[in-house]
Coordinates of C-alpha atoms and ligand atoms in Angstrom, one line a residue:
X122 CA 0.0 0.0 -0.1
X123 CA 1.0 3.4 -0.8
X124 CA 0.2 6.7 1.1
X125 CA -2.5 8.4 -0.3
X126 CA -1.3 12.3 1.1
X127 CA -0.7 15.2 -0.9
X128 CA 2.9 16.3 -1.5
X129 CA 2.4 19.8 -0.3
X130 CA 6.0 21.7 0.1
X131 CA 6.9 22.9 4.1
X132 CA 7.7 26.4 3.4
X133 CA 8.0 29.8 5.1
X134 CA 5.6 31.2 2.9
X135 CA 2.3 29.2 4.4
X136 CA 2.9 30.5 7.8
X137 CA 3.0 34.3 6.1
X138 CA 0.3 33.8 4.0
X139 CA -1.6 32.4 7.1
X140 CA -0.7 35.0 9.7
X141 CA -2.0 37.5 7.2
X142 CA -5.3 36.0 6.3
X143 CA -6.2 34.2 9.9
X144 CA -4.4 36.0 12.2
X145 CA -4.3 39.8 11.0
X146 CA -5.5 41.4 14.3
X147 CA -2.1 40.0 16.2
X148 CA 0.2 43.2 16.9
X149 CA 4.1 43.4 16.4
X150 CA 5.5 46.4 19.2
X151 CA 8.7 47.7 18.6
X152 CA 10.7 50.0 20.7
X153 CA 12.5 52.6 18.6
X154 CA 16.2 53.9 19.0
X155 CA 14.6 57.2 20.6
X156 CA 12.7 54.7 23.0
X157 CA 9.1 55.8 21.6
X158 CA 7.2 52.5 20.4
X159 CA 6.0 51.5 17.2
X160 CA 3.1 49.5 16.3
X161 CA 1.4 47.3 13.7
X162 CA -0.3 44.6 13.2
X163 CA 0.0 41.0 11.2
X164 CA -2.1 42.1 8.4
X165 CA 0.4 45.3 7.8
X166 CA 3.3 42.7 8.5
X167 CA 2.2 40.5 5.6
X168 CA 1.3 43.2 3.4
X169 CA 5.1 44.7 3.8
X170 CA 6.7 41.6 3.8
X171 CA 5.5 40.5 0.7
X172 CA 6.0 43.9 -0.9
X173 CA 9.7 43.3 0.2
X174 CA 9.5 40.1 -1.4
X175 CA 7.8 41.4 -4.6
X176 CA 10.6 44.5 -4.7
X177 CA 13.6 42.3 -4.1
X178 CA 12.2 39.9 -6.9
X179 CA 11.8 43.0 -8.7
X180 CA 15.3 43.7 -8.2
X181 CA 16.6 40.6 -9.9
X182 CA 17.0 38.8 -6.9
X183 CA 17.1 34.9 -7.8
X184 CA 16.4 32.0 -5.7
X185 CA 18.8 31.0 -3.7
X186 CA 21.0 34.3 -3.4
X187 CA 21.7 35.7 0.3
X188 CA 20.4 39.5 1.2
X189 CA 22.1 40.2 4.3
X190 CA 20.6 42.3 7.4
X191 CA 22.6 44.3 9.4
X192 CA 19.9 45.5 12.3
X193 CA 18.4 45.3 16.2
X194 CA 15.5 43.2 16.5
X195 CA 12.7 45.6 15.0
X196 CA 9.8 45.2 12.8
X197 CA 11.6 45.7 9.5
X198 CA 13.8 42.8 10.7
X199 CA 11.1 40.4 10.9
X200 CA 9.5 41.6 7.4
X201 CA 13.0 40.4 6.3
X202 CA 12.9 37.2 7.9
X203 CA 9.9 36.4 5.9
X204 CA 9.9 38.8 2.6
X205 CA 13.8 37.3 1.9
X206 CA 12.6 33.5 2.0
X207 CA 9.4 34.5 0.4
X208 CA 11.3 36.0 -2.5
X209 CA 13.6 32.8 -2.7
X210 CA 16.4 34.2 -1.5
X211 CA 18.5 33.3 1.7
X212 CA 18.1 35.8 5.0
X213 CA 21.8 36.4 5.9
X214 CA 21.6 38.0 9.3
X215 CA 25.0 39.6 10.0
X216 CA 26.3 39.7 13.4
X217 CA 27.5 43.1 14.0
X218 CA 29.4 42.5 17.2
X219 CA 31.9 40.8 15.3
X220 CA 35.1 42.1 14.3
X221 CA 34.7 43.8 10.7
X222 CA 36.9 42.1 9.0
X223 CA 35.0 39.1 9.9
X224 CA 31.5 40.4 9.1
X225 CA 33.4 41.2 5.8
X226 CA 34.6 38.1 5.3
X227 CA 31.3 36.4 5.8
X228 CA 29.5 38.9 3.5
X229 CA 31.6 38.0 0.7
X230 CA 32.1 34.2 1.3
X231 CA 28.1 34.3 1.4
X232 CA 28.1 36.1 -1.6
X233 CA 25.3 38.6 -0.1
X234 CA 23.4 40.5 -3.3
X235 CA 21.8 43.3 -1.3
X236 CA 22.2 44.4 2.4
X237 CA 19.6 45.8 4.8
X238 CA 20.8 47.7 7.5
X239 CA 19.4 50.0 10.1
X240 CA 20.7 53.7 10.0
X241 CA 21.7 53.6 14.0
X242 CA 24.1 50.7 13.0
X243 CA 25.5 52.7 9.6
X244 CA 29.1 53.9 11.5
X245 CA 29.4 49.9 12.1
X246 CA 28.4 49.4 8.5
X247 CA 30.9 52.3 7.1
X248 CA 33.9 50.0 8.5
X249 CA 33.1 47.5 6.1
X250 CA 31.0 48.9 3.3
X251 CA 34.4 49.1 1.6
X252 CA 35.5 45.6 2.0
X253 CA 32.1 44.0 0.5
X254 CA 31.2 43.0 -2.6
X255 CA 27.3 43.9 -2.2
X256 CA 25.7 45.6 -5.0
X257 CA 22.9 47.6 -3.1
X258 CA 22.4 48.9 0.2
X259 CA 19.1 49.9 1.9
X260 CA 19.0 52.1 4.9
X261 CA 16.2 51.7 7.7
X262 CA 15.6 55.4 9.1
X263 CA 13.8 54.2 12.3
X264 CA 15.8 57.0 14.3
X265 CA 13.7 59.8 12.6
X266 CA 16.6 61.4 10.3
X267 CA 16.6 61.0 6.6
X268 CA 18.3 58.3 4.9
X269 CA 21.9 59.7 4.4
X270 CA 23.1 60.4 1.0
X271 CA 25.2 57.4 -1.0
X272 CA 22.6 55.2 0.5
X273 CA 19.1 53.7 -1.0
X274 CA 16.1 53.8 1.5
X275 CA 14.2 50.6 2.8
X276 CA 11.2 52.3 2.4
X277 CA 11.8 53.2 -1.3
X278 CA 12.5 49.9 -1.9
X279 CA 9.3 48.6 -0.7
X280 CA 7.6 51.3 -2.7
X281 CA 9.0 49.4 -5.9
X282 CA 7.1 46.2 -4.8
X283 CA 3.6 44.9 -5.0
X284 CA 2.0 42.9 -2.4
X285 CA -0.4 41.5 -4.9
X286 CA 2.5 40.2 -7.2
X287 CA 2.8 36.5 -7.9
X288 CA 5.5 35.5 -5.8
X289 CA 7.9 32.7 -6.5
X290 CA 7.4 29.5 -4.9
X291 CA 10.0 28.0 -3.2
X292 CA 10.3 24.3 -2.6
X293 CA 10.5 22.8 0.9
X294 CA 14.4 22.1 0.1
X295 CA 15.0 25.6 -0.9
X296 CA 17.4 27.4 1.3
X297 CA 15.9 30.5 3.3
X298 CA 18.5 31.9 5.5
X299 CA 22.0 31.3 6.6
X300 CA 24.2 32.3 9.9
X301 CA 27.9 32.0 10.4
X302 CA 29.2 30.5 13.7
X303 CA 31.2 32.8 15.4
X304 CA 34.5 30.6 14.5
X305 CA 36.9 30.6 17.7
X306 CA 38.9 28.4 15.8
X307 CA 39.6 29.4 12.1
X308 CA 37.3 31.2 10.1
X309 CA 33.4 31.5 10.6
X310 CA 31.4 28.8 9.1
X311 CA 28.0 29.1 7.2
X312 CA 25.2 27.2 8.0
X313 CA 22.5 27.0 5.4
X314 CA 18.8 26.5 6.5
X315 CA 16.3 24.9 4.1
X316 CA 12.7 26.1 4.4
X317 CA 11.9 22.4 5.8
X318 CA 14.2 22.5 8.3
X319 CA 12.8 26.0 9.5
X320 CA 9.1 24.7 9.2
X321 CA 10.0 21.6 11.2
X322 CA 11.7 23.4 14.0
X323 CA 9.1 26.1 14.3
X324 CA 6.3 23.3 14.6
X325 CA 8.4 21.5 17.3
X326 CA 9.4 25.0 19.2
X327 CA 6.0 25.8 19.4
X328 CA 4.5 22.9 20.7
X329 CA 3.2 22.8 24.7
X330 CA 6.5 21.4 25.4
X331 CA 9.0 23.0 25.3
X332 CA 7.8 26.4 24.9
X333 CA 3.9 26.1 24.3
X334 CA 3.8 29.2 22.1
X335 CA 0.4 30.2 21.3
X336 CA -2.2 33.3 20.7
X337 CA -2.1 34.0 24.7
X338 CA 1.6 34.7 24.4
X339 CA 3.3 38.4 24.1
X340 CA 7.0 36.9 22.8
X341 CA 10.0 39.1 23.6
X342 CA 13.1 38.0 21.7
X343 CA 16.1 39.7 23.7
X344 CA 18.1 36.9 22.0
X345 CA 19.6 39.3 18.7
X346 CA 17.7 38.2 15.5
X347 CA 21.5 37.9 14.1
X348 CA 22.1 35.0 17.0
X349 CA 20.8 31.6 15.2
X350 CA 17.5 32.6 13.9
X351 CA 16.7 34.7 17.3
X352 CA 16.2 30.7 18.5
X353 CA 13.2 30.5 15.5
X354 CA 11.5 33.1 17.8
X355 CA 10.5 35.2 14.6
X356 CA 9.1 32.0 12.7
X357 CA 7.1 30.5 16.0
X358 CA 5.6 33.9 16.8
X359 CA 4.3 34.1 13.6
X360 CA 3.4 30.6 13.2
X361 CA 1.6 30.7 16.5
X362 CA -0.3 34.0 16.3
X363 CA 1.6 35.4 19.3
X364 CA 2.1 39.1 19.9
X365 CA 5.5 40.1 19.2
X366 CA 7.6 42.8 21.2
X367 CA 11.1 43.7 19.6
X368 CA 13.0 45.8 22.1
X369 CA 15.6 47.4 19.4
X370 CA 18.8 48.7 21.0
X371 CA 17.8 49.1 24.4
X372 CA 19.2 45.8 25.8
X373 CA 19.8 47.2 29.8
X374 CA 18.0 45.0 32.5
X375 CA 15.6 48.4 33.5
X376 CA 14.7 49.0 29.7
X377 CA 13.9 45.3 28.9
X378 CA 11.9 45.1 32.5
X379 CA 9.9 48.2 31.6
X380 CA 9.2 47.0 28.2
X381 CA 8.1 43.4 29.5
X382 CA 6.1 45.6 31.9
X383 CA 4.4 47.9 29.9
X384 CA 3.5 45.1 27.0
X385 CA 2.4 42.4 28.9
X386 CA 5.3 39.8 28.1
X387 CA 4.4 36.2 28.8
X388 CA 7.3 34.7 27.1
X389 CA 11.1 36.2 26.4
X390 CA 14.5 34.6 25.6
X391 CA 17.9 35.3 26.1
X392 CA 21.3 34.2 26.9
X393 CA 22.5 34.2 31.0
X394 CA 24.2 37.4 30.5
X395 CA 21.3 39.1 29.9
X396 CA 19.0 37.1 32.6
X397 CA 21.8 37.6 35.2
X398 CA 21.6 41.4 35.2
X399 CA 17.5 41.2 35.0
X400 CA 17.9 39.0 38.2
X401 CA 20.3 41.5 39.8
X402 CA 18.0 44.5 38.9
X403 CA 14.5 42.5 40.4
X404 CA 16.5 41.5 43.5
X405 CA 17.4 44.9 44.2
X406 CA 14.0 46.5 43.3
X407 CA 11.5 43.3 43.9
X408 CA 8.4 45.5 43.9
X409 CA 9.4 48.0 41.1
X410 CA 7.9 45.8 38.1
X411 CA 4.7 43.9 37.9
X412 CA 5.5 41.3 35.2
X413 CA 2.6 39.1 33.6
X414 CA 1.8 36.2 35.9
X415 CA 3.3 33.4 34.5
X416 CA 6.2 34.8 32.4
X417 CA 8.4 32.4 31.4
X418 CA 12.0 32.7 29.9
X419 CA 13.8 30.6 27.5
X420 CA 17.8 30.8 28.3
X421 CA 20.0 29.3 26.7
X422 CA 23.8 29.7 24.7
X423 CA 25.3 29.1 27.6
X424 CA 24.4 27.2 30.9
X425 CA 21.8 28.9 33.2
X426 CA 22.9 28.0 36.7
X427 CA 20.6 26.5 39.2
X428 CA 20.9 29.5 41.2
X429 CA 19.3 31.9 38.5
X430 CA 16.7 29.4 38.0
X431 CA 15.7 29.6 41.6
X432 CA 16.3 33.3 41.7
X433 CA 14.0 33.4 38.9
X434 CA 11.4 31.0 40.8
X435 CA 11.0 33.5 43.6
X436 CA 10.1 36.6 41.3
X437 CA 7.4 34.5 39.7
X438 CA 9.2 33.9 36.8
X439 CA 9.4 30.3 35.2
X440 CA 12.9 29.4 33.3
X441 CA 13.1 27.1 30.6
X442 CA 16.6 25.8 30.1
X443 CA 17.1 25.0 26.4
X444 CA 20.4 23.6 24.8
X445 CA 21.2 24.5 21.1
X446 CA 24.0 25.4 18.3
X447 CA 23.8 27.4 15.2
X448 CA 24.3 24.1 13.4
X449 CA 20.8 22.9 15.2
X450 CA 18.7 26.1 13.8
X451 CA 19.1 26.0 17.2
X452 CA 17.0 24.2 19.5
X453 CA 18.1 20.7 20.4
X454 CA 17.2 19.9 23.8
X455 CA 15.2 21.6 26.7
X456 CA 14.7 21.1 30.3
X457 CA 10.9 20.3 30.7
X458 CA 10.0 18.3 33.5
X459 CA 8.3 15.3 32.8
X460 CA 5.1 14.7 34.7
X461 CA 6.3 12.0 36.6
X462 CA 9.1 14.2 38.0
X463 CA 6.6 16.8 39.5
X464 CA 6.5 14.6 42.7
X465 CA 9.9 14.8 43.3
X466 CA 11.4 16.8 45.9
X467 CA 12.4 20.4 45.6
X468 CA 16.1 19.9 44.8
X469 CA 16.1 16.8 42.5
X470 CA 13.5 19.2 40.2
X471 CA 16.1 22.1 40.5
X472 CA 18.8 19.6 39.7
X473 CA 17.1 18.2 36.3
X474 CA 16.0 21.8 35.4
X475 CA 19.4 23.0 35.7
X476 CA 20.4 20.2 33.1
X477 CA 20.1 21.3 29.2
X478 CA 17.2 18.7 29.4
X479 CA 15.5 16.1 27.1
X480 CA 16.1 16.1 23.1
X481 CA 13.6 17.8 21.4
X482 CA 11.3 15.3 18.8
X483 CA 13.3 14.7 15.6
X484 CA 16.5 15.2 17.1
X485 CA 18.4 12.0 18.1
X486 CA 21.4 12.1 20.8
X487 CA 24.2 10.4 21.8
X488 CA 27.4 10.6 23.7
X489 CA 30.6 9.0 22.5
X490 CA 34.1 8.4 24.3
X491 CA 36.9 6.6 23.2
X492 CA 35.2 3.1 24.0
X493 CA 32.3 4.1 22.0
X494 CA 28.8 5.0 23.2
X495 CA 28.4 6.2 26.7
X496 CA 26.1 4.9 29.2
X497 CA 23.0 7.0 30.1
X498 CA 24.2 6.8 34.3
X499 CA 24.5 10.9 34.1
X500 CA 28.1 10.3 35.1
X501 CA 30.2 9.2 32.5
X502 CA 30.8 12.1 29.9
X503 CA 31.2 11.7 26.7
X504 CA 31.1 14.0 23.3
X505 CA 27.6 14.9 22.7
X506 CA 26.6 14.1 18.9
X507 CA 23.0 14.6 17.3
X508 CA 21.2 14.1 14.4
X509 CA 17.9 15.2 12.9
X510 CA 15.9 17.2 9.9
X511 CA 17.1 20.7 11.5
X512 CA 20.8 19.7 12.1
X513 CA 23.3 20.8 9.5
X514 CA 24.9 17.9 7.5
X515 CA 27.8 20.5 6.3
X516 CA 29.0 24.2 6.3
X517 CA 28.6 26.4 3.3
X518 CA 31.5 25.8 0.8
X519 CA 34.2 24.9 3.5
X520 CA 36.3 21.8 3.5
X521 CA 37.7 22.4 6.9
X522 CA 36.0 20.7 9.8
X523 CA 34.8 18.0 7.7
X524 CA 35.7 15.9 11.0
X525 CA 32.8 17.6 12.4
X526 CA 30.5 14.6 11.1
X527 CA 31.1 11.1 12.1
X528 CA 31.1 8.6 9.1
X529 CA 27.8 7.4 10.1
X530 CA 26.2 10.8 9.6
X531 CA 26.2 12.4 13.2
X532 CA 27.2 16.1 14.0
X533 CA 29.9 16.3 16.4
X534 CA 28.8 19.1 18.6
X535 CA 32.2 19.9 20.7
X536 CA 30.3 19.6 23.8
X537 CA 31.0 17.0 26.4
X538 CA 28.2 16.1 28.3
X539 CA 26.2 13.0 30.6
X540 CA 22.8 11.9 29.5
X541 CA 21.1 10.3 32.7
X542 CA 18.6 7.5 33.0
X543 CA 16.0 9.9 32.0
X544 CA 17.5 11.0 29.0
X545 CA 18.2 14.4 30.8
X546 CA 21.2 15.9 29.0
X547 CA 23.8 17.8 30.9
X548 CA 26.6 19.9 29.5
X549 CA 29.8 19.7 31.1
X550 CA 31.9 21.5 29.1
X551 CA 32.9 22.6 25.5
X552 CA 35.6 19.9 24.2
X553 CA 37.8 22.9 24.3
X554 CA 37.4 24.5 27.8
X555 CA 37.8 20.8 29.2
X556 CA 40.2 20.9 32.5
X557 CA 42.0 18.0 32.6
X558 CA 43.6 17.3 35.7
X559 CA 46.1 14.0 35.9
X560 CA 44.1 12.6 32.7
X561 CA 40.6 13.0 34.4
X562 CA 38.3 15.3 33.5
X563 CA 36.9 18.6 35.6
X564 CA 33.5 20.4 34.5
X565 CA 34.2 23.9 34.6
X566 CA 30.7 24.1 33.9
X567 CA 29.6 22.6 37.1
X568 CA 32.4 24.6 39.4
X569 CA 30.9 27.7 37.8
X570 CA 27.2 27.4 38.2
X571 CA 28.4 26.3 41.9
X572 CA 30.4 29.8 42.4
X573 CA 27.3 31.8 41.0
X574 CA 25.0 30.2 43.6
X575 CA 27.0 31.9 46.2
X576 CA 25.4 35.2 47.4
X577 CA 28.2 37.4 46.6
X578 CA 29.2 36.0 43.2
X579 CA 28.0 38.1 40.1
X580 CA 29.6 35.6 37.7
X581 CA 32.1 33.0 37.7
X582 CA 34.3 31.3 34.7
X583 CA 36.8 28.4 35.6
X584 CA 39.9 27.7 33.2
X585 CA 42.4 25.3 32.8
X586 CA 45.8 26.9 33.6
X587 CA 48.9 24.8 33.7
X588 CA 50.2 22.5 36.5
X589 CA 53.8 21.1 37.0
X590 CA 52.4 17.9 38.5
X591 CA 48.9 17.5 37.2
X592 CA 49.0 18.9 33.9
X593 CA 46.1 21.4 34.2
X594 CA 44.2 22.7 37.1
X595 CA 40.9 24.7 37.5
X596 CA 41.4 28.6 38.0
X597 CA 38.3 30.5 38.9
X598 CA 37.9 34.0 37.7
X599 CA 35.1 35.6 39.6
X600 CA 33.2 38.8 39.3
X601 CA 31.6 39.7 42.6
X602 CA 28.2 41.4 43.2
X603 CA 28.2 45.3 43.6
X604 CA 29.0 46.0 47.1
X605 CA 29.6 42.4 48.3
X606 CA 32.7 40.8 49.4
X607 CA 34.3 37.0 49.3
X608 CA 37.8 35.8 49.3
X609 CA 39.1 32.7 47.9
X610 CA 38.6 30.7 51.5
X611 CA 34.8 31.8 51.3
X612 CA 34.5 30.6 48.0
X613 CA 36.6 27.3 48.3
X614 CA 34.5 26.6 51.5
X615 CA 31.4 27.1 49.4
X616 CA 32.5 24.5 46.9
X617 CA 33.7 22.1 49.3
X618 CA 31.2 19.2 50.3
X619 CA 29.8 19.9 46.7
X620 CA 32.7 18.2 44.9
X621 CA 35.6 16.0 45.1
X622 CA 38.6 17.8 46.7
X623 CA 40.4 17.1 43.4
X624 CA 37.8 19.5 41.4
X625 CA 38.1 22.5 43.9
X626 CA 39.9 25.5 42.0
X627 CA 43.6 25.7 42.9
X628 CA 43.2 29.3 43.0
X629 CA 40.9 32.3 42.5
X630 CA 41.0 35.9 40.8
X631 CA 38.7 38.5 41.2
X632 CA 38.2 40.6 38.3
X633 CA 35.7 43.6 37.2
X634 CA 34.3 41.8 34.4
X635 CA 34.8 38.5 32.1
X636 CA 35.3 39.0 28.4
X637 CA 32.5 37.9 26.2
X638 CA 32.3 36.8 22.8
X639 CA 30.0 38.4 20.0
X640 CA 27.0 36.7 21.3
X641 CA 27.5 37.1 25.1
X642 CA 29.2 34.0 26.2
X643 CA 32.3 34.1 28.3
X644 CA 35.3 34.2 25.9
X645 CA 37.8 31.7 28.2
X646 CA 40.3 31.7 25.1
X647 CA 40.9 35.3 26.5
X648 CA 41.3 34.1 30.2
X649 CA 43.5 31.5 29.2
X650 CA 45.4 33.8 27.2
X651 CA 45.5 36.3 30.2
X652 CA 46.3 33.5 32.8
X653 CA 48.8 31.4 30.5
X654 CA 51.6 32.1 32.5
X655 CA 50.4 31.3 35.8
X656 CA 51.6 27.9 36.8
X657 CA 49.2 26.7 39.9
X658 CA 51.5 25.2 42.5
X659 CA 48.6 23.9 44.8
X660 CA 48.6 20.4 46.0
X661 CA 45.8 19.3 43.6
Ligands
ADP162 P1 28.9 30.0 19.1 O1 30.1 29.3 18.5 O2 29.0 31.6 18.5 O3 28.6 30.4 20.7 P2 26.7 28.8 18.9 O4 25.6 29.8 19.5 O5 26.2 28.1 18.0 O6 27.7 29.6 18.5 O7 27.1 28.2 20.2 C1 26.7 26.9 20.6 C2 27.5 26.4 21.8 O8 26.8 26.9 22.8 C3 26.8 25.1 22.2 O9 27.6 24.0 21.6 C4 27.3 25.1 23.6 O10 28.1 24.9 23.7 C5 27.0 26.1 23.7 N1 25.5 26.0 24.6 C6 24.0 26.5 23.6 N2 23.3 26.2 25.0 C7 23.7 26.2 26.0 C8 23.2 25.7 27.4 N3 22.3 25.8 27.6 N4 24.0 25.4 28.2 C9 25.5 25.2 28.2 N5 26.1 25.4 26.8 C10 25.1 26.1 25.9

């Protein structure tokens, strides 16, 4: 017997049309550079995204050709997310926090034909403009100033399109977007998403578990729209009919809390750095904001500590800890408690919630070490490998790192993890950040999370430093909360009892801030360089 179903393409165009025709009254709110607020509805968004698609096609954009954006989270960016893909093009979100040389490399490597830039980002863009081959640059004038001479206006581009045009019909295997990894080793690598991968990822993320997005939600992606598709939220919101709140360039904790309160945000997403700041603001002034009851936040990109998850619970904010990578679109796993776990004691429930969680539907996960597949005992560490319909099978035009994939077709994530009997995965490190002491692995992430559980600690990064006897030993680099005090002995005392003695850091250094990557993660390579010459002489 053969299946009798239609062969209907899974493309983003369907989500756009459905949003415009069935969910037209849903609102999209953007905080502009001058802090005023722009509002319009899915109906307007649908028309303008179609106009953009038509204008790009009329301007000669061909199937599979990339259009870059250098933009904050705002409504024209949301339009580009759909308009470019519905023109048959490929949305290339440029990470403007990268070094200009890297941005130019990425834009040229992708072959970006057009670029859309926020006017407030023009000073940055001008540093790369001479280096990049893009034919035309369109400026989005959200700051209230006219478009500067020498540039074309995004609004004029839209004016050349017609929302009623017959748009190209992408096939589900066609490319719809490309993101480059930050490339801490070697050049950045391009991950090219297909419509099919994005549609399936969108449906999976909207499910009741993990994120449960619906028309009852007001979603605020704090994660930049250039970071791994803003974790799929620009698509998830349109697919589910959720209200969208885009914070523009104002990402400090007070601005975000003000906006979340004013707009009744029920779901927000961002990296732990952002949430750490927000939690400290809430702790400092617990009565200042009245946030929506049941507010949930997706936290990922680096580990959310148990202390942070507990801290937010005290303010009635529910953290959903998720793991993913640019190569996995990005959602790979999320720590949503199984119903059988609700009866567990509180500490055990927090243990599970602080893990990176169970694999998403359609994502297979395994751990490998030198002896093969690692048992799911929650203790043995191995390299995390994944496969699935929204997992990359290659990088765009790059032969480097062919060993990123195993011979039997799994992506080697570069993360080291454990998986327990419930299937909950826990990241213990990135391969390159592991601390190898006397041949045994120490998890820097576990030590960091425990340190961040100390009342005086704002942030902690633990790195390997050389040791005469043990090869490497942990060094803790600590930022204290403003006005708080703690010395090395106090922190060591806090860790003792939680870890085997040989795991404890040999030394502590106190710094004002921890250097970060362009996506807000600890830049441990910079710390390792800074403390390279530090030979720890503890007894290990
Ligand atoms: P970059 O290389 O720029 O950091 P990605 O955003 O793709 O790019 O980073 C993916 C990596 O981020 C993962 O391989 C993992 O190391 C880390 N990561 C993502 N989410 C988590 C999480 N919840 N906990 C710990 N690490 C995480």
